[in-house]
CSV table of C-alpha atoms in Angstrom, one decimal:
chain,number,residue,atom,x,y,z
A,1,MET,CA,0.0,0.0,0.0
A,2,ILE,CA,1.0,3.6,-0.7
A,3,LEU,CA,-0.4,6.5,1.2
A,4,TYR,CA,-1.2,9.8,-0.4
A,5,LEU,CA,-0.9,12.4,2.4
A,6,THR,CA,-2.5,15.9,2.5
A,7,TYR,CA,-2.3,18.3,5.4
A,8,ASN,CA,-4.7,21.2,6.0
A,9,ASP,CA,-6.1,21.2,2.4
A,10,GLN,CA,-9.7,22.3,2.3
A,11,PRO,CA,-12.2,20.2,0.3
A,12,SER,CA,-12.8,22.0,-2.9
A,13,GLY,CA,-13.0,21.6,-6.7
A,14,VAL,CA,-9.2,21.7,-6.9
A,15,TYR,CA,-9.0,19.0,-4.1
A,16,TRP,CA,-11.3,16.7,-6.0
A,17,SER,CA,-9.6,17.1,-9.4
A,18,GLN,CA,-6.0,17.1,-8.1
A,19,VAL,CA,-6.2,14.8,-5.1
A,20,THR,CA,-9.1,12.4,-4.9
A,21,ASP,CA,-9.3,12.0,-8.7
A,22,VAL,CA,-5.5,11.3,-8.8
A,23,VAL,CA,-5.8,8.7,-6.1
A,24,GLU,CA,-8.7,7.0,-8.0
A,25,HIS,CA,-6.6,7.1,-11.2
A,26,LEU,CA,-3.5,5.6,-9.5
A,27,ASN,CA,-5.7,2.8,-8.3
A,28,SER,CA,-6.8,2.0,-11.8
A,29,LEU,CA,-3.3,1.3,-13.0
A,30,GLY,CA,-2.9,-2.2,-11.5
A,31,GLY,CA,-0.2,-1.4,-9.0
A,32,PRO,CA,-0.3,-1.3,-5.2
A,33,GLU,CA,-3.3,0.2,-3.5
A,34,VAL,CA,-3.1,4.0,-3.0
A,35,ARG,CA,-5.0,5.2,0.1
A,36,LEU,CA,-5.7,8.9,0.8
A,37,VAL,CA,-4.9,10.1,4.3
A,38,ALA,CA,-6.2,13.6,4.9
A,39,LEU,CA,-5.3,15.6,8.0
A,40,VAL,CA,-8.0,18.4,8.2
A,41,SER,CA,-9.0,21.2,10.5
A,42,VAL,CA,-10.9,20.3,13.7
A,43,ARG,CA,-13.3,23.1,12.7
A,44,GLY,CA,-15.9,21.6,10.4
A,45,TYR,CA,-14.2,18.2,10.7
A,46,ARG,CA,-17.3,16.1,10.3
A,47,ARG,CA,-18.3,18.1,7.2
A,48,SER,CA,-14.9,17.8,5.6
A,49,ARG,CA,-14.8,14.0,6.4
A,50,ARG,CA,-18.2,13.5,4.7
A,51,ALA,CA,-17.2,15.5,1.7
A,52,ILE,CA,-13.8,13.8,1.2
A,53,ARG,CA,-15.1,10.2,1.7
A,54,ALA,CA,-17.9,10.9,-0.8
A,55,HIS,CA,-15.1,11.3,-3.4
A,56,SER,CA,-12.7,8.8,-1.9
A,57,PRO,CA,-14.7,6.2,0.2
A,58,LYS,CA,-11.6,4.4,1.6
A,59,ALA,CA,-9.8,7.6,2.7
A,60,TRP,CA,-8.7,8.1,6.2
A,61,VAL,CA,-9.8,11.6,7.2
A,62,LEU,CA,-8.4,12.6,10.6
A,63,PRO,CA,-8.5,15.8,12.7
A,64,MET,CA,-5.1,17.6,12.7
A,65,VAL,CA,-3.5,19.1,15.8
A,66,PRO,CA,-5.0,22.6,16.1
A,67,THR,CA,-3.1,25.7,15.0
A,68,MET,CA,-0.4,25.9,12.3
A,69,ALA,CA,2.2,26.8,14.9
A,70,ARG,CA,2.1,23.1,16.2
A,71,TRP,CA,1.9,21.5,12.8
A,72,LYS,CA,4.9,19.2,13.4
A,73,ARG,CA,3.0,17.4,16.1
A,74,ASN,CA,0.8,15.8,13.4
A,75,THR,CA,3.7,13.4,12.8
A,76,THR,CA,2.5,11.4,15.7
A,77,ILE,CA,-0.9,10.9,14.1
A,78,LEU,CA,0.8,9.9,10.8
A,79,ALA,CA,3.0,7.4,12.7
A,80,GLY,CA,-0.1,5.7,14.2
A,81,VAL,CA,-1.6,5.4,10.7
A,82,CYS,CA,1.6,3.9,9.3
A,83,ARG,CA,1.9,1.4,12.2
A,84,LEU,CA,-1.6,0.1,11.2
A,85,LEU,CA,-1.3,0.2,7.4
A,86,LYS,CA,2.4,-0.5,7.0
A,87,PRO,CA,2.8,1.4,3.7
A,88,GLU,CA,5.5,0.9,1.2
A,89,GLY,CA,5.7,4.6,0.5
A,90,ILE,CA,4.1,7.9,1.0
A,91,ILE,CA,3.2,10.5,-1.6
A,92,ALA,CA,3.2,13.8,0.4
A,93,ARG,CA,1.4,16.8,-1.0
A,94,GLY,CA,3.4,20.0,-0.1
A,95,VAL,CA,6.3,20.7,2.2
A,96,PHE,CA,4.5,20.2,5.5
A,97,SER,CA,3.3,16.7,4.5
A,98,THR,CA,6.7,15.8,3.1
A,99,TRP,CA,8.5,16.8,6.3
A,100,MET,CA,6.2,14.5,8.3
A,101,ALA,CA,6.7,11.7,5.8
A,102,LEU,CA,10.5,12.0,6.0
A,103,ARG,CA,10.3,11.7,9.8
A,104,ILE,CA,8.2,8.6,9.4
A,105,LYS,CA,10.8,7.2,7.1
A,106,GLU,CA,13.5,7.9,9.7
A,107,GLN,CA,11.4,5.9,12.2
A,108,GLY,CA,11.3,2.9,9.8
A,109,LEU,CA,7.6,3.1,9.3
A,110,ALA,CA,7.6,3.9,5.5
A,111,PRO,CA,10.7,3.2,3.4
A,112,ARG,CA,10.1,5.6,0.5
A,113,VAL,CA,8.8,9.2,0.2
A,114,CYS,CA,7.6,11.2,-2.8
A,115,PHE,CA,7.4,15.0,-2.6
A,116,ASP,CA,4.4,16.2,-4.6
A,117,GLY,CA,5.4,19.7,-5.4
A,118,ARG,CA,2.5,21.9,-6.4
A,119,GLY,CA,4.5,25.1,-6.7
A,120,ALA,CA,7.4,27.1,-5.3
A,121,TYR,CA,6.3,27.1,-1.7
A,122,ALA,CA,8.9,29.4,-0.1
A,123,ALA,CA,8.7,31.9,-2.9
A,124,GLU,CA,4.9,32.0,-2.7
A,125,TRP,CA,4.9,32.6,1.1
A,126,GLU,CA,7.6,35.2,0.8
A,127,GLU,CA,6.1,37.0,-2.2
A,128,TYR,CA,2.4,36.9,-1.1
A,129,ARG,CA,2.5,36.3,2.7
A,130,LEU,CA,-0.4,33.9,2.8
A,131,ILE,CA,-0.2,34.1,6.6
A,132,ASP,CA,1.3,37.2,8.2
A,133,ASP,CA,3.7,35.3,10.4
A,134,ASP,CA,7.4,35.9,9.9
A,135,ALA,CA,8.4,32.8,11.9
A,136,LEU,CA,6.3,30.5,9.9
A,137,ILE,CA,7.4,32.0,6.6
A,138,ALA,CA,11.0,31.6,7.6
A,139,GLN,CA,10.5,27.8,7.9
A,140,PHE,CA,9.6,27.3,4.2
A,141,ARG,CA,13.0,27.5,2.6
A,142,PRO,CA,14.6,24.8,4.7
A,143,LEU,CA,11.5,22.7,4.5
A,144,GLU,CA,11.4,23.0,0.7
A,145,GLN,CA,15.1,22.3,0.4
A,146,GLU,CA,14.8,19.1,2.4
A,147,ALA,CA,11.7,18.0,0.5
A,148,VAL,CA,13.5,18.5,-2.8
A,149,ASN,CA,16.8,17.0,-2.0
A,150,THR,CA,16.0,14.2,0.6
A,151,SER,CA,12.8,12.7,-0.9
A,152,ASP,CA,13.2,9.5,-2.9
A,153,PHE,CA,11.0,10.8,-5.8
A,154,ARG,CA,9.3,14.0,-6.8
A,155,ILE,CA,6.3,15.2,-8.8
A,156,ALA,CA,6.5,18.7,-10.3
A,157,VAL,CA,3.6,20.6,-11.9
A,158,SER,CA,5.9,22.1,-14.5
A,159,GLU,CA,9.4,21.9,-16.1
A,160,ALA,CA,9.8,25.4,-14.8
A,161,LEU,CA,9.4,24.2,-11.2
A,162,VAL,CA,12.1,21.6,-11.7
A,163,GLN,CA,14.4,24.3,-13.0
A,164,HIS,CA,13.6,26.4,-9.9
A,165,TRP,CA,14.6,23.4,-7.7
A,166,ARG,CA,17.9,23.2,-9.6
A,167,GLU,CA,18.7,26.9,-9.3
A,168,ARG,CA,17.5,27.5,-5.7
A,169,TYR,CA,18.2,24.2,-4.0
A,170,GLY,CA,20.9,22.6,-6.1
A,171,TYR,CA,18.7,19.6,-7.2
A,172,VAL,CA,20.8,17.6,-9.7
A,173,GLY,CA,18.8,14.4,-10.0
A,174,GLU,CA,16.3,13.0,-12.5
A,175,ALA,CA,14.1,11.1,-10.0
A,176,HIS,CA,11.0,13.1,-10.8
A,177,VAL,CA,8.1,13.3,-13.2
A,178,VAL,CA,6.3,16.4,-14.4
A,179,VAL,CA,2.5,16.2,-14.3
A,180,PRO,CA,0.6,19.5,-14.7
A,181,CYS,CA,-2.8,20.2,-13.1
A,182,THR,CA,-5.2,18.1,-15.2
A,183,LEU,CA,-8.9,17.9,-15.8
A,184,GLY,CA,-11.1,16.3,-13.2
A,185,ARG,CA,-13.2,13.3,-13.8
A,186,ASP,CA,-16.3,15.4,-14.2
A,187,HIS,CA,-14.8,16.3,-17.7
A,188,THR,CA,-16.0,13.2,-19.6
A,189,GLY,CA,-14.5,13.9,-23.0
A,190,PRO,CA,-14.9,16.1,-26.1
A,191,GLU,CA,-18.3,16.5,-27.5
A,192,ASP,CA,-19.2,15.1,-30.9
A,193,GLY,CA,-19.5,17.5,-33.7
A,194,LEU,CA,-18.8,21.3,-33.8
A,195,VAL,CA,-20.6,22.5,-30.8
A,196,ALA,CA,-20.6,26.2,-29.8
A,197,GLY,CA,-22.1,27.2,-26.5
A,198,SER,CA,-25.6,28.8,-26.5
A,199,ARG,CA,-26.0,32.4,-25.4
A,200,ALA,CA,-29.6,32.0,-24.6
A,201,GLY,CA,-30.3,33.2,-21.1
A,202,THR,CA,-27.0,35.1,-21.0
A,203,PRO,CA,-26.5,38.9,-21.2
A,204,PHE,CA,-24.4,38.5,-24.4
A,205,GLY,CA,-25.5,39.1,-27.9
A,206,ALA,CA,-24.5,37.0,-31.0
A,207,ASP,CA,-21.8,39.6,-32.0
A,208,ASP,CA,-20.3,40.2,-28.6
A,209,VAL,CA,-16.7,39.1,-28.0
A,210,VAL,CA,-16.8,37.7,-24.4
A,211,LEU,CA,-13.7,37.3,-22.3
A,212,VAL,CA,-14.1,35.1,-19.2
A,213,TYR,CA,-12.1,35.0,-16.0
A,214,SER,CA,-13.0,31.9,-13.9
A,215,GLY,CA,-11.7,31.8,-10.3
A,216,SER,CA,-10.9,33.9,-7.3
A,217,THR,CA,-10.2,37.6,-7.7
A,218,ALA,CA,-8.1,37.8,-4.5
A,219,GLY,CA,-5.2,40.1,-4.4
A,220,TRP,CA,-2.5,37.5,-5.1
A,221,GLN,CA,-4.2,36.7,-8.4
A,222,SER,CA,-2.9,40.0,-9.8
A,223,PHE,CA,-6.2,41.8,-10.1
A,224,ASP,CA,-4.6,45.2,-10.8
A,225,LEU,CA,-2.8,43.8,-13.8
A,226,LEU,CA,-5.9,42.0,-14.9
A,227,ALA,CA,-7.9,45.2,-14.8
A,228,GLU,CA,-5.2,47.0,-16.8
A,229,VAL,CA,-5.3,44.4,-19.5
A,230,LEU,CA,-9.1,44.2,-19.7
A,231,GLY,CA,-9.4,48.0,-19.6
A,232,GLY,CA,-6.9,48.3,-22.4
A,233,ILE,CA,-9.0,46.0,-24.6
A,234,MET,CA,-12.4,47.4,-23.7
A,235,ASP,CA,-11.3,51.0,-24.2
A,236,HIS,CA,-10.7,50.3,-27.8
A,237,ARG,CA,-13.4,47.6,-28.5
A,238,SER,CA,-17.0,48.4,-27.7
A,239,ASP,CA,-18.0,44.9,-28.7
A,240,VAL,CA,-15.9,43.3,-25.9
A,241,LYS,CA,-17.7,42.2,-22.7
A,242,VAL,CA,-16.2,40.5,-19.7
A,243,LEU,CA,-17.6,37.8,-17.4
A,244,PHE,CA,-16.2,36.9,-14.0
A,245,LEU,CA,-17.1,33.5,-12.8
A,246,SER,CA,-16.4,34.3,-9.2
A,247,LYS,CA,-18.0,35.9,-6.1
A,248,GLU,CA,-18.7,39.6,-6.2
A,249,ASP,CA,-16.1,41.7,-4.4
A,250,ALA,CA,-14.6,45.2,-4.4
A,251,ASN,CA,-12.3,44.5,-7.3
A,252,ASN,CA,-14.9,43.3,-9.9
A,253,ARG,CA,-17.4,45.8,-8.6
A,254,ALA,CA,-15.0,48.6,-9.4
A,255,LEU,CA,-14.5,47.3,-13.0
A,256,GLN,CA,-18.3,47.1,-13.3
A,257,ALA,CA,-18.6,50.7,-12.3
A,258,LYS,CA,-16.0,51.8,-14.8
A,259,TYR,CA,-17.6,49.8,-17.7
A,260,PRO,CA,-21.4,49.8,-17.0
A,261,GLY,CA,-23.3,47.1,-18.8
A,262,ARG,CA,-20.1,45.4,-20.0
A,263,VAL,CA,-18.8,43.6,-17.0
A,264,PHE,CA,-20.7,40.7,-15.4
A,265,VAL,CA,-20.2,38.7,-12.3
A,266,GLN,CA,-21.8,35.3,-11.7
A,267,TRP,CA,-21.2,32.6,-9.1
A,268,LEU,CA,-22.3,29.2,-10.5
A,269,LYS,CA,-22.6,25.6,-9.3
A,270,ALA,CA,-19.7,23.4,-10.5
A,271,ASP,CA,-21.8,21.6,-13.0
A,272,GLU,CA,-23.0,24.9,-14.6
A,273,VAL,CA,-19.5,26.3,-15.3
A,274,ARG,CA,-18.6,24.5,-18.4
A,275,SER,CA,-21.8,25.4,-20.3
A,276,MET,CA,-21.2,29.1,-19.4
A,277,LEU,CA,-17.5,28.9,-20.5
A,278,GLN,CA,-18.7,27.5,-23.8
A,279,ALA,CA,-20.8,30.7,-24.3
A,280,CYS,CA,-17.6,32.8,-24.1
A,281,ASP,CA,-14.8,33.4,-26.6
A,282,HIS,CA,-11.5,33.6,-24.7
A,283,GLY,CA,-10.3,32.5,-21.2
A,284,ILE,CA,-8.2,34.9,-19.2
A,285,LEU,CA,-5.0,33.9,-17.3
A,286,VAL,CA,-3.2,37.1,-16.4
A,287,ARG,CA,-0.7,36.9,-13.6
A,288,GLU,CA,2.1,39.3,-12.5
A,289,ASP,CA,5.7,38.3,-13.1
A,290,SER,CA,6.8,36.5,-9.9
A,291,ILE,CA,8.6,33.3,-9.1
A,292,THR,CA,5.3,31.8,-7.9
A,293,ASN,CA,3.7,32.4,-11.3
A,294,ARG,CA,6.8,31.5,-13.4
A,295,VAL,CA,6.5,27.9,-12.1
A,296,ALA,CA,2.7,27.6,-11.8
A,297,SER,CA,0.3,25.2,-13.4
A,298,PRO,CA,-3.2,26.9,-13.1
A,299,THR,CA,-6.0,24.4,-13.3
A,300,LYS,CA,-8.1,26.8,-15.3
A,301,PHE,CA,-5.8,26.5,-18.3
A,302,ALA,CA,-6.9,23.0,-19.1
A,303,GLU,CA,-10.5,23.9,-18.3
A,304,TYR,CA,-10.6,26.8,-20.7
A,305,LEU,CA,-9.2,24.7,-23.5
A,306,ALA,CA,-11.7,21.8,-22.7
A,307,ALA,CA,-14.5,24.3,-23.1
A,308,GLY,CA,-13.1,25.2,-26.6
A,309,LEU,CA,-11.7,28.6,-25.5
A,310,PRO,CA,-8.3,30.0,-26.6
A,311,VAL,CA,-6.4,31.5,-23.7
A,312,ILE,CA,-5.2,35.1,-23.3
A,313,ILE,CA,-2.2,34.4,-21.0
A,314,SER,CA,0.8,36.3,-19.5
A,315,GLY,CA,4.1,35.7,-21.1
A,316,HIS,CA,5.8,34.0,-18.1
A,317,LEU,CA,3.2,31.6,-16.7
A,318,GLY,CA,4.8,28.2,-16.0
A,319,ASP,CA,5.1,26.0,-19.0
A,320,PHE,CA,1.9,27.2,-20.5
A,321,SER,CA,2.9,30.5,-22.1
A,322,ARG,CA,5.4,28.6,-24.3
A,323,MET,CA,2.8,26.0,-25.1
A,324,VAL,CA,0.3,28.6,-26.2
A,325,VAL,CA,2.8,29.9,-28.8
A,326,GLU,CA,4.0,26.4,-30.0
A,327,GLU,CA,0.5,25.0,-30.3
A,328,ASP,CA,-1.4,28.1,-31.3
A,329,LEU,CA,-3.7,28.0,-28.2
A,330,GLY,CA,-4.4,31.7,-27.8
A,331,ILE,CA,-2.7,35.0,-27.3
A,332,VAL,CA,0.4,35.6,-25.2
A,333,LEU,CA,0.7,39.0,-23.6
A,334,GLN,CA,4.2,40.5,-23.9
A,335,GLN,CA,5.4,43.6,-22.1
A,336,GLY,CA,5.7,46.6,-24.5
A,337,THR,CA,3.4,45.1,-27.2
A,338,GLU,CA,0.0,46.4,-28.2
A,339,MET,CA,-3.1,45.0,-26.5
A,340,PRO,CA,-4.6,42.0,-28.2
A,341,GLN,CA,-7.6,42.3,-30.5
A,342,PRO,CA,-9.6,39.2,-29.6
A,343,GLN,CA,-12.3,38.0,-32.0
A,344,ARG,CA,-15.3,35.6,-31.8
A,345,THR,CA,-14.0,32.0,-31.6
A,346,GLU,CA,-15.5,29.9,-34.4
A,347,ALA,CA,-16.8,26.3,-34.0
A,348,LEU,CA,-14.0,24.6,-35.8
A,349,GLU,CA,-11.4,26.3,-33.6
A,350,ARG,CA,-13.3,25.4,-30.5
A,351,HIS,CA,-13.4,21.8,-31.7
A,352,ARG,CA,-9.6,21.8,-32.1
A,353,LEU,CA,-8.9,23.3,-28.7
A,354,GLU,CA,-11.3,21.0,-27.0
A,355,HIS,CA,-9.7,17.9,-28.5
A,356,PHE,CA,-6.2,19.2,-27.6
A,357,ALA,CA,-7.2,19.5,-24.0
A,358,TYR,CA,-8.5,15.9,-23.8
A,359,ARG,CA,-5.3,14.6,-25.5
A,360,HIS,CA,-2.9,16.5,-23.2
A,361,PHE,CA,-4.6,17.2,-19.9
A,362,THR,CA,-6.4,14.0,-18.8
A,363,LYS,CA,-5.0,11.8,-16.0
A,364,SER,CA,-4.5,9.0,-18.6
A,365,ALA,CA,-2.3,11.2,-20.7
A,366,PHE,CA,0.3,10.9,-17.9
A,367,ASP,CA,0.0,7.2,-17.2
A,368,THR,CA,3.7,6.7,-18.0
A,369,ALA,CA,4.6,9.2,-15.4
A,370,TYR,CA,2.2,7.8,-12.8
A,371,ARG,CA,3.5,4.3,-13.4
A,372,ARG,CA,7.1,5.5,-12.9
A,373,LEU,CA,6.0,7.1,-9.6
A,374,LEU,CA,4.4,3.9,-8.4
A,375,ALA,CA,7.4,1.9,-9.4
A,376,ALA,CA,9.7,4.2,-7.5
A,377,LEU,CA,7.6,3.8,-4.3
A,378,SER,CA,6.8,0.1,-4.4
A,379,ARG,CA,8.3,-3.4,-4.8
A,380,PRO,CA,7.9,-5.3,-7.0
A,381,ALA,CA,8.0,-2.5,-9.6
A,382,VAL,CA,4.9,-1.8,-11.6
A,383,ARG,CA,5.2,-2.7,-15.3
A,384,ASP,CA,4.2,-0.4,-18.1
């Protein structure tokens, strides 16, 4: 058995697509059983447990030791789990989970550890101060360095993240695989025929060019830059409208006030998002130039493409900016160049982008990488 360990991750759409769906897929490959172990907040524990087990029925969902300041004490909980389940290895999501797993390895309770690196942890906390706690932030560089250099295997979400490990932490090995954030299992495959989303029931006309931003508009998502880009387009194009698939906040309200009747905000249920995306023309992925964003793998990239939308993307966003250029997947924003002039996206182009997404961003597209991971953590090795 291999454990997949998460610590203090909240149940959400990202958790389903990038954790529980991954565990399910790993279990479909014919190797050792992979069991999710989720350490979650005591607050709302019962609700979190019900939600996670609804997606991963065999998961062990346990209350973590309260407060982040005492996070290391959760190693005792993990040790108890490992004494019962006797795993061959642990896939640990993030630097906190990996530190715990490495201590378990030192105790002889799990012989192999994989660091599942979802981004540049120290850089993100230093650049965006996710918690305003200098002592906690200072822990991240040594934690990340140990995770990168001491783990037996690694998962990175981008080639850019592997390069970051090499430059900042001196990683010189090849014991890693690159698996970007992929589509969740709720994406069942490309639709037959050339299907364009209906605009019936939306505030958009047949000739409008609709740009959509799906996701949080919190400060770390570079809203000021996003507003500058959108404003630069709308100031010159009266036919362009913008849709935020997010909760209303001061940021998107300010843009609505500046462009009355052209900026819309909707918060939809998960199963309603794709049809609304299909009614739009371009997905927006605008992020400021930071280490965090240079190594990132935003989930929305694949989701935009799967809805048939070309992506308007910053020029430094993980591996995706280069992919957009090489595969003609949208528009890359480069500093000092003119604002793009987006057009309506025709059905044939939507069809091409949708099929590209399902060829390149499903879990099965990375079966070779996943089998290599299982082989690294288990004996006997899993065969391709």
